[in-house]
Short mmCIF file of C-alpha atoms and ligand atoms in Angstrom, two decimals:
data_model
loop_
_atom_site.label_atom_id
_atom_site.label_comp_id
_atom_site.label_asym_id
_atom_site.label_seq_id
_atom_site.Cartn_x
_atom_site.Cartn_y
_atom_site.Cartn_z
CA UNK U 26 166.08 120.98 69.91
CA UNK U 27 168.34 120.40 73.15
CA UNK U 28 169.15 117.09 74.04
CA UNK U 29 167.37 115.97 77.41
CA UNK U 30 170.26 114.40 79.93
CA UNK U 31 168.98 111.53 82.22
CA UNK U 32 170.74 109.09 84.62
CA UNK U 33 169.74 105.82 85.71
CA UNK U 34 169.56 104.84 89.28
CA UNK U 35 169.31 101.00 89.49
CA UNK U 36 170.59 98.46 86.81
CA UNK U 37 168.51 95.49 87.73
CA UNK U 38 166.14 93.07 85.64
CA UNK U 39 163.70 95.74 84.64
CA UNK U 40 165.99 98.74 84.03
CA UNK U 41 167.15 97.03 80.98
CA UNK U 42 164.03 97.41 79.22
CA UNK U 43 164.20 101.16 80.06
CA UNK U 44 167.58 101.45 78.86
CA UNK U 45 166.50 99.88 75.56
CA UNK U 46 163.40 102.30 75.44
CA UNK U 47 165.54 105.52 76.03
CA UNK U 48 167.93 104.39 73.22
CA UNK U 49 164.94 104.26 71.01
CA UNK U 50 164.14 107.78 71.95
CA UNK U 51 165.23 110.74 69.82
CA UNK U 52 166.56 113.48 71.99
CA UNK U 53 167.34 111.84 75.26
CA UNK U 54 170.92 110.89 76.20
CA UNK U 55 171.36 108.48 79.40
CA UNK U 56 174.99 110.05 80.41
CA UNK U 57 175.28 108.12 83.65
CA UNK U 58 174.00 105.19 85.56
CA UNK U 59 174.49 103.99 89.16
CA UNK U 60 173.68 100.60 90.97
CA UNK U 61 175.44 99.48 94.16
CA UNK U 62 175.91 96.17 92.78
CA UNK U 63 179.26 96.45 90.62
CA UNK U 64 178.56 93.78 88.47
CA UNK U 65 175.17 94.68 87.51
CA UNK U 66 176.81 98.38 87.13
CA UNK U 67 179.22 97.20 84.41
CA UNK U 68 177.10 94.91 82.78
CA UNK U 69 174.61 97.56 81.70
CA UNK U 70 177.49 99.93 81.14
CA UNK U 71 179.05 97.55 78.58
CA UNK U 72 175.70 96.83 77.32
CA UNK U 73 174.59 100.51 76.53
CA UNK U 74 178.02 101.75 76.05
CA UNK U 75 177.86 103.98 79.22
CA UNK U 76 181.19 105.04 80.72
CA UNK U 77 179.96 107.17 83.49
CA UNK U 78 179.52 104.60 86.22
CA UNK U 79 178.68 105.14 90.08
CA UNK U 80 177.93 102.91 93.10
CA UNK U 81 176.72 105.57 94.76
CA UNK U 82 173.64 107.73 93.74
CA UNK U 83 174.75 111.07 95.72
CA UNK U 84 177.87 111.03 93.97
CA UNK U 85 176.41 110.86 90.65
CA UNK U 86 173.91 113.51 91.11
CA UNK U 87 176.76 115.78 92.65
CA UNK U 88 179.07 115.24 89.68
CA UNK U 89 176.67 114.77 86.65
CA UNK U 90 174.72 117.85 84.82
CA UNK U 91 171.18 116.07 84.65
CA UNK U 92 167.78 117.10 83.70
CA UNK U 93 166.21 114.13 84.98
CA UNK U 94 166.83 110.83 86.94
CA UNK U 95 165.02 107.37 86.27
CA UNK U 96 164.81 105.42 89.30
CA UNK U 97 164.59 101.79 88.95
CA UNK U 98 165.19 100.40 92.03
CA UNK U 99 162.52 98.31 94.13
CA UNK U 100 160.23 100.43 96.51
CA UNK U 101 161.87 100.57 99.75
CA UNK U 102 164.58 102.90 98.28
CA UNK U 103 162.22 104.95 96.23
CA UNK U 104 161.53 107.82 98.88
CA UNK U 105 165.27 108.14 99.47
CA UNK U 106 166.17 108.82 95.95
CA UNK U 107 163.25 110.43 95.06
CA UNK U 108 164.10 113.13 97.85
CA UNK U 109 167.46 113.17 96.76
CA UNK U 110 166.92 113.99 93.46
CA UNK U 111 164.27 116.76 94.30
CA UNK U 112 166.78 118.56 96.38
CA UNK U 113 169.10 118.96 93.48
CA UNK U 114 165.96 120.27 91.56
CA UNK U 115 165.90 117.48 89.17
CA UNK U 116 162.97 115.82 87.33
CA UNK U 117 161.93 112.47 88.44
CA UNK U 118 160.63 109.09 87.04
CA UNK U 119 160.19 106.41 89.72
CA UNK U 120 159.27 102.75 89.23
CA UNK U 121 156.34 101.29 90.70
CA UNK U 122 155.24 100.52 93.19
CA UNK U 123 155.82 104.26 94.13
CA UNK U 124 155.90 103.72 97.73
CA UNK U 125 154.61 100.87 100.39
CA UNK U 126 153.02 103.49 102.36
CA UNK U 127 150.82 106.41 101.63
CA UNK U 128 152.75 108.44 103.89
CA UNK U 129 155.76 108.13 101.76
CA UNK U 130 154.14 108.43 98.63
CA UNK U 131 152.68 111.98 99.82
CA UNK U 132 156.05 113.20 101.24
CA UNK U 133 157.59 112.04 97.65
CA UNK U 134 154.99 114.18 96.09
CA UNK U 135 155.29 117.05 98.37
CA UNK U 136 159.02 117.17 97.90
CA UNK U 137 158.83 117.18 94.02
CA UNK U 138 156.28 119.74 93.91
CA UNK U 139 157.99 122.10 96.37
CA UNK U 140 161.22 121.52 94.15
CA UNK U 141 159.27 122.51 90.84
CA UNK U 142 160.25 119.64 88.22
CA UNK U 143 157.77 117.03 87.46
CA UNK U 144 157.39 113.43 88.96
CA UNK U 145 156.03 110.67 87.03
CA UNK U 146 155.75 107.00 88.23
CA UNK U 147 156.71 104.49 85.59
CA UNK U 148 153.28 103.16 85.24
CA UNK U 149 153.57 101.62 81.91
CA UNK U 150 150.62 99.08 81.76
CA UNK U 151 148.15 101.63 80.43
CA UNK U 152 150.48 102.47 77.55
CA UNK U 153 150.10 98.90 76.26
CA UNK U 154 148.89 98.95 72.60
CA UNK U 155 145.64 97.04 73.24
CA UNK U 156 144.73 99.02 76.14
CA UNK U 157 145.22 102.22 74.32
CA UNK U 158 143.08 100.96 71.64
CA UNK U 159 140.15 100.11 74.06
CA UNK U 160 140.39 103.71 75.31
CA UNK U 161 140.51 105.16 71.85
CA UNK U 162 137.19 103.24 71.05
CA UNK U 163 135.61 104.58 74.02
CA UNK U 164 136.80 108.27 73.48
CA UNK U 165 135.16 107.76 69.83
CA UNK U 166 131.77 107.21 71.48
CA UNK U 167 131.51 103.79 69.83
CA UNK U 168 129.92 101.97 73.06
CA UNK U 169 128.34 104.94 74.31
CA UNK U 170 128.79 105.41 78.52
CA UNK U 171 130.46 102.51 79.92
CA UNK U 172 128.60 101.05 82.70
CA UNK U 173 130.76 97.94 83.48
CA UNK U 174 134.43 96.69 83.14
CA UNK U 175 136.20 93.64 83.96
CA UNK U 176 140.17 94.10 83.70
CA UNK U 177 141.70 90.46 84.16
CA UNK U 178 145.19 89.20 84.61
CA UNK U 179 145.08 85.51 85.37
CA UNK U 180 148.23 83.70 84.56
CA UNK U 181 150.55 80.67 85.60
CA UNK U 182 153.79 82.24 84.44
CA UNK U 183 156.81 82.13 86.87
CA UNK U 184 157.55 85.51 87.68
CA UNK U 185 159.72 84.61 90.63
CA UNK U 186 162.71 83.39 88.51
CA UNK U 187 163.20 86.86 87.16
CA UNK U 188 162.33 88.56 90.38
CA UNK U 189 162.91 86.40 93.32
CA UNK U 190 161.87 89.20 95.84
CA UNK U 191 158.35 88.93 94.79
CA UNK U 192 158.21 85.36 96.77
CA UNK U 193 159.40 86.95 99.97
CA UNK U 194 157.02 89.78 100.81
CA UNK U 195 154.07 89.76 103.04
CA UNK U 196 152.44 91.59 100.22
CA UNK U 197 152.50 90.18 96.58
CA UNK U 198 150.02 90.39 93.52
CA UNK U 199 148.06 93.43 94.68
CA UNK U 200 150.94 95.55 95.31
CA UNK U 201 153.10 94.07 92.63
CA UNK U 202 150.82 93.39 89.49
CA UNK U 203 147.22 94.35 90.78
CA UNK U 204 148.64 98.13 90.95
CA UNK U 205 148.90 97.88 87.40
CA UNK U 206 145.38 96.66 86.79
CA UNK U 207 143.95 99.19 88.97
CA UNK U 208 145.52 101.82 87.44
CA UNK U 209 144.05 100.50 83.95
CA UNK U 210 140.60 100.32 85.58
CA UNK U 211 140.94 103.91 86.59
CA UNK U 212 142.21 104.66 82.90
CA UNK U 213 139.05 103.16 81.46
CA UNK U 214 136.45 103.76 84.00
CA UNK U 215 137.45 106.97 85.68
CA UNK U 216 138.43 107.33 89.22
CA UNK U 217 137.11 104.94 92.00
CA UNK U 218 134.58 105.61 94.55
CA UNK U 219 134.47 102.37 96.68
CA UNK U 220 136.50 98.98 96.60
CA UNK U 221 135.92 95.36 98.35
CA UNK U 222 138.32 92.78 97.71
CA UNK U 223 138.99 89.19 98.80
CA UNK U 224 142.59 87.52 98.52
CA UNK U 225 144.15 83.86 98.71
CA UNK U 226 147.54 82.34 98.47
CA UNK U 227 147.40 79.24 96.38
CA UNK U 228 151.29 78.80 95.84
CA UNK U 229 152.72 77.27 99.33
CA UNK U 230 156.16 78.31 98.36
CA UNK U 231 155.67 82.30 98.57
CA UNK U 232 154.72 84.56 101.42
CA UNK U 233 151.96 86.98 99.99
CA UNK U 234 148.55 86.59 98.35
CA UNK U 235 148.73 85.20 94.85
CA UNK U 236 144.93 85.82 93.99
CA UNK U 237 143.09 88.92 94.26
CA UNK U 238 139.51 89.77 93.55
CA UNK U 239 138.33 93.38 93.45
CA UNK U 240 135.10 95.09 93.10
CA UNK U 241 135.13 98.80 92.51
CA UNK U 242 132.46 101.40 92.39
CA UNK U 243 133.22 104.59 89.79
CA UNK U 244 130.49 106.78 90.54
CA UNK U 245 127.33 104.83 88.87
CA UNK U 246 129.51 102.44 87.17
CA UNK U 247 131.17 99.14 88.20
CA UNK U 248 134.25 97.29 87.62
CA UNK U 249 135.95 94.09 88.43
CA UNK U 250 139.79 93.75 88.63
CA UNK U 251 140.80 90.06 89.15
CA UNK U 252 144.37 88.98 89.32
CA UNK U 253 145.90 85.61 89.62
CA UNK U 254 149.48 83.93 89.42
CA UNK U 255 148.29 80.81 90.21
CA UNK U 256 146.06 80.10 87.12
CA UNK U 257 147.07 77.08 85.00
CA UNK U 258 145.33 77.83 81.54
CA UNK U 259 145.79 75.75 78.31
CA UNK U 260 147.16 78.84 76.44
CA UNK U 261 149.35 80.79 78.76
CA UNK U 262 148.24 84.53 78.40
CA UNK U 263 151.16 86.42 80.36
CA UNK U 264 151.43 89.17 80.32
CA UNK U 265 148.17 90.02 78.86
CA UNK U 266 145.30 92.00 80.62
CA UNK U 267 141.83 90.85 79.25
CA UNK U 268 138.90 93.41 79.20
CA UNK U 269 135.21 93.39 78.98
CA UNK U 270 133.75 96.83 78.75
CA UNK U 271 129.69 96.96 78.35
CA UNK U 272 128.56 100.71 77.48
CA UNK U 273 124.95 101.99 76.98
CA UNK U 274 125.15 101.54 73.34
CA UNK U 275 127.73 98.64 72.64
CA UNK U 276 130.66 96.58 74.18
CA UNK U 277 134.28 95.92 73.81
CA UNK U 278 135.97 92.58 74.37
CA UNK U 279 139.75 92.22 74.45
CA UNK U 280 140.48 88.52 74.47
CA UNK U 281 143.43 86.22 74.64
CA UNK U 282 145.77 86.76 71.69
CA UNK U 283 145.12 90.52 71.37
CA UNK U 284 141.87 90.13 69.73
CA UNK U 285 139.77 93.26 70.27
CA UNK U 286 136.11 93.10 69.27
CA UNK U 287 133.94 96.48 69.22
CA UNK U 288 130.30 96.22 68.99
CA UNK U 289 128.06 99.16 68.62
CA UNK U 290 125.58 100.67 66.65
CA UNK U 291 127.84 100.88 63.61
CA UNK U 292 128.00 96.97 63.82
CA UNK U 293 130.84 94.70 64.99
CA UNK U 294 134.60 95.36 64.16
CA UNK U 295 137.25 92.83 64.80
CA UNK U 296 140.66 94.23 64.97
CA UNK U 297 144.21 92.99 65.66
CA UNK U 298 145.35 94.83 68.84
CA UNK U 299 148.81 93.09 69.06
CA UNK U 300 151.75 94.90 70.29
CA UNK U 301 154.78 95.60 67.96
CA UNK U 302 157.88 93.33 68.47
CA UNK U 303 160.41 95.93 68.92
CA UNK U 304 164.07 94.70 67.61
CA UNK U 305 165.31 94.32 71.18
CA UNK U 306 162.08 92.80 72.61
CA UNK U 307 161.41 89.13 73.73
CA UNK U 308 158.12 87.33 73.66
CA UNK U 309 156.14 87.11 75.57
CA UNK U 310 157.31 90.60 77.20
CA UNK U 311 157.11 92.35 74.11
CA UNK U 312 153.72 94.01 75.13
CA UNK U 313 155.33 95.21 78.35
CA UNK U 314 158.38 96.58 76.59
CA UNK U 315 156.45 98.32 74.13
CA UNK U 316 154.69 100.10 76.45
CA UNK U 317 158.05 100.92 78.34
CA UNK U 318 159.07 102.90 75.36
CA UNK U 319 155.85 104.30 75.06
CA UNK U 320 155.53 105.77 78.56
CA UNK U 321 159.06 107.13 78.30
CA UNK U 322 158.34 108.87 75.00
CA UNK U 323 155.34 110.40 77.01
CA UNK U 324 157.75 111.59 79.35
CA UNK U 325 159.99 113.25 76.99
CA UNK U 326 156.90 114.68 75.34
CA UNK U 327 155.76 116.12 78.84
CA UNK U 328 159.23 117.56 79.87
CA UNK U 329 159.54 119.38 76.29
CA UNK U 330 155.90 120.68 76.39
CA UNK U 331 155.47 121.43 80.18
CA UNK U 332 152.39 119.11 80.50
CA UNK U 333 151.66 117.31 83.48
CA UNK U 334 152.72 113.48 82.96
CA UNK U 335 149.32 111.08 82.82
CA UNK U 336 150.53 109.10 85.97
CA UNK U 337 152.21 111.88 87.68
CA UNK U 338 153.05 111.25 91.23
CA UNK U 339 150.00 112.97 92.40
CA UNK U 340 147.85 111.03 90.06
CA UNK U 341 149.42 107.59 91.19
CA UNK U 342 148.29 108.65 94.87
CA UNK U 343 145.19 107.71 93.61
CA UNK U 344 146.09 104.21 92.37
CA UNK U 345 148.15 103.58 95.76
CA UNK U 346 145.11 104.32 97.74
CA UNK U 347 143.31 101.60 95.81
CA UNK U 348 146.19 99.02 96.63
CA UNK U 349 145.90 100.25 100.33
CA UNK U 350 142.04 99.92 100.45
CA UNK U 351 142.40 96.32 98.78
CA UNK U 352 144.40 94.97 101.29
CA UNK U 353 142.15 96.80 104.00
CA UNK U 354 139.19 95.31 102.61
CA UNK U 355 140.44 92.06 102.39
CA UNK U 356 141.92 91.93 106.08
CA UNK U 357 138.49 93.15 107.30
CA UNK U 358 136.14 91.93 105.09
CA UNK U 359 134.39 95.45 104.52
CA UNK U 360 133.83 97.71 101.71
CA UNK U 361 136.20 100.67 101.79
CA UNK U 362 135.23 104.28 100.65
CA UNK U 363 137.97 105.56 98.48
CA UNK U 364 136.62 109.14 97.63
CA UNK U 365 138.53 112.20 98.59
N1 LIG B 460 156.42 98.19 85.15
C1 LIG B 460 156.91 96.81 85.04
O1 LIG B 460 156.19 96.24 84.06
C2 LIG B 460 157.66 96.37 85.97
C3 LIG B 460 158.13 95.07 85.82
C4 LIG B 460 159.07 94.51 86.41
C5 LIG B 460 159.48 95.05 87.44
N2 LIG B 460 159.26 96.49 87.86
C6 LIG B 460 159.71 97.01 88.99
O2 LIG B 460 161.05 97.63 88.65
C7 LIG B 460 161.52 97.92 90.14
C8 LIG B 460 162.57 97.23 90.15
O3 LIG B 460 162.66 95.65 89.86
P1 LIG B 460 163.79 94.82 89.30
O4 LIG B 460 163.08 93.75 89.30
O5 LIG B 460 164.40 95.39 88.04
O6 LIG B 460 164.77 94.62 90.58
P2 LIG B 460 166.41 94.37 90.65
O7 LIG B 460 166.37 93.96 92.17
O8 LIG B 460 166.57 93.31 89.71
O9 LIG B 460 167.05 95.61 90.27
C9 LIG B 460 166.96 96.61 91.21
C10 LIG B 460 168.56 97.24 91.18
O10 LIG B 460 168.62 98.48 92.20
C11 LIG B 460 169.73 98.70 92.76
N3 LIG B 460 169.91 99.36 93.77
C12 LIG B 460 168.99 99.26 94.73
N4 LIG B 460 169.14 100.26 95.71
C13 LIG B 460 170.04 100.96 95.30
C14 LIG B 460 170.45 102.21 95.75
N5 LIG B 460 170.54 102.96 96.68
N6 LIG B 460 171.45 102.63 94.60
C15 LIG B 460 171.85 102.21 93.57
N7 LIG B 460 171.30 101.08 93.27
C16 LIG B 460 170.60 100.28 93.98
C17 LIG B 460 170.04 96.78 92.97
O11 LIG B 460 171.24 96.64 93.30
C18 LIG B 460 169.51 96.22 91.74
O12 LIG B 460 170.63 95.85 91.01
C19 LIG B 460 160.55 97.43 91.32
O13 LIG B 460 159.96 98.21 91.77
C20 LIG B 460 159.61 96.47 90.24
O14 LIG B 460 158.05 96.60 90.81
C21 LIG B 460 158.03 97.06 86.90
#
């Protein structure tokens, strides 16, 4: 089995998890890394034993023999970097949010499809152990046909200390966090057909919205996606997504502490759906960290088999469409048709 050779662009806060994930996966080698910031580049290079370090992505892509590029920068640089990688015929993973406009997202998908090799958005939340377990119960038919879902992420966790840029944008929770929860809603309930949203800003020290409540139609099923970084709870659940799914033959509840209750015709089962604490992970991030390894394993499996990744660039256009629809709905007070 030939080793797959990758390179990382962006050695910031979240890329550390991606580098640990790659180190855990057999048959992948991150041969070079790049960051404009020398300090971050060297710190990551030392931590993961990578000698080939570049401050310029173009020089790295020109100088290295690669199979794929892992882009872990923030959204404003994605289009330039994705198109640069596509022009060299490389497969690409790109962090979420994939783009800040549908136009940029569509252009990146077109560039990669014209080049040939796959493009996947690093949409890791659906790869969390508890979320995979919920989907597996539905696939086994334990609750019948889902007609209602609630996907809820409510927290008072200080995300701004690790990611200070989150406090500065006009858009915050839908674009940064809601995008994951909308992807989960699609994963569990199927593609959406309509969306209505209300937003609020509770924290006066940030610019964007920190509360968003969305009502989605999925054909004849309905879901609610509710997100808040302004919710102070007795037990801080960060970064858990809690879920309710009602089917015509039963129900699923994923509650705080990763407790999964499945009730159906066969009775009631309560399962511990806790993620594994990987050796390099830290609580409470371990749920997300495990999902990083899982999505990267999926990427490697797809590269080897030629299958399209679950959250390919083309698939992610549907999630981004929901993000745009949420802002549109909140701004105008209307329900947005998201079919097509
Ligand atoms: N999936 C998740 O659970 C999750 C969690 C946190 C962050 N993220 C996403 O990860 C992305 C990165 O976030 P972060 O908090 O790590 O950001 P960050 O600012 O800490 O890191 C980004 C790094 O990219 C570098 N960079 C930017 N442009 C570059 C260029 N053209 N060439 C080389 N280096 C460049 C910067 O110098 C910086 O070191 C964001 O899109 C964010 O939404 C995802």
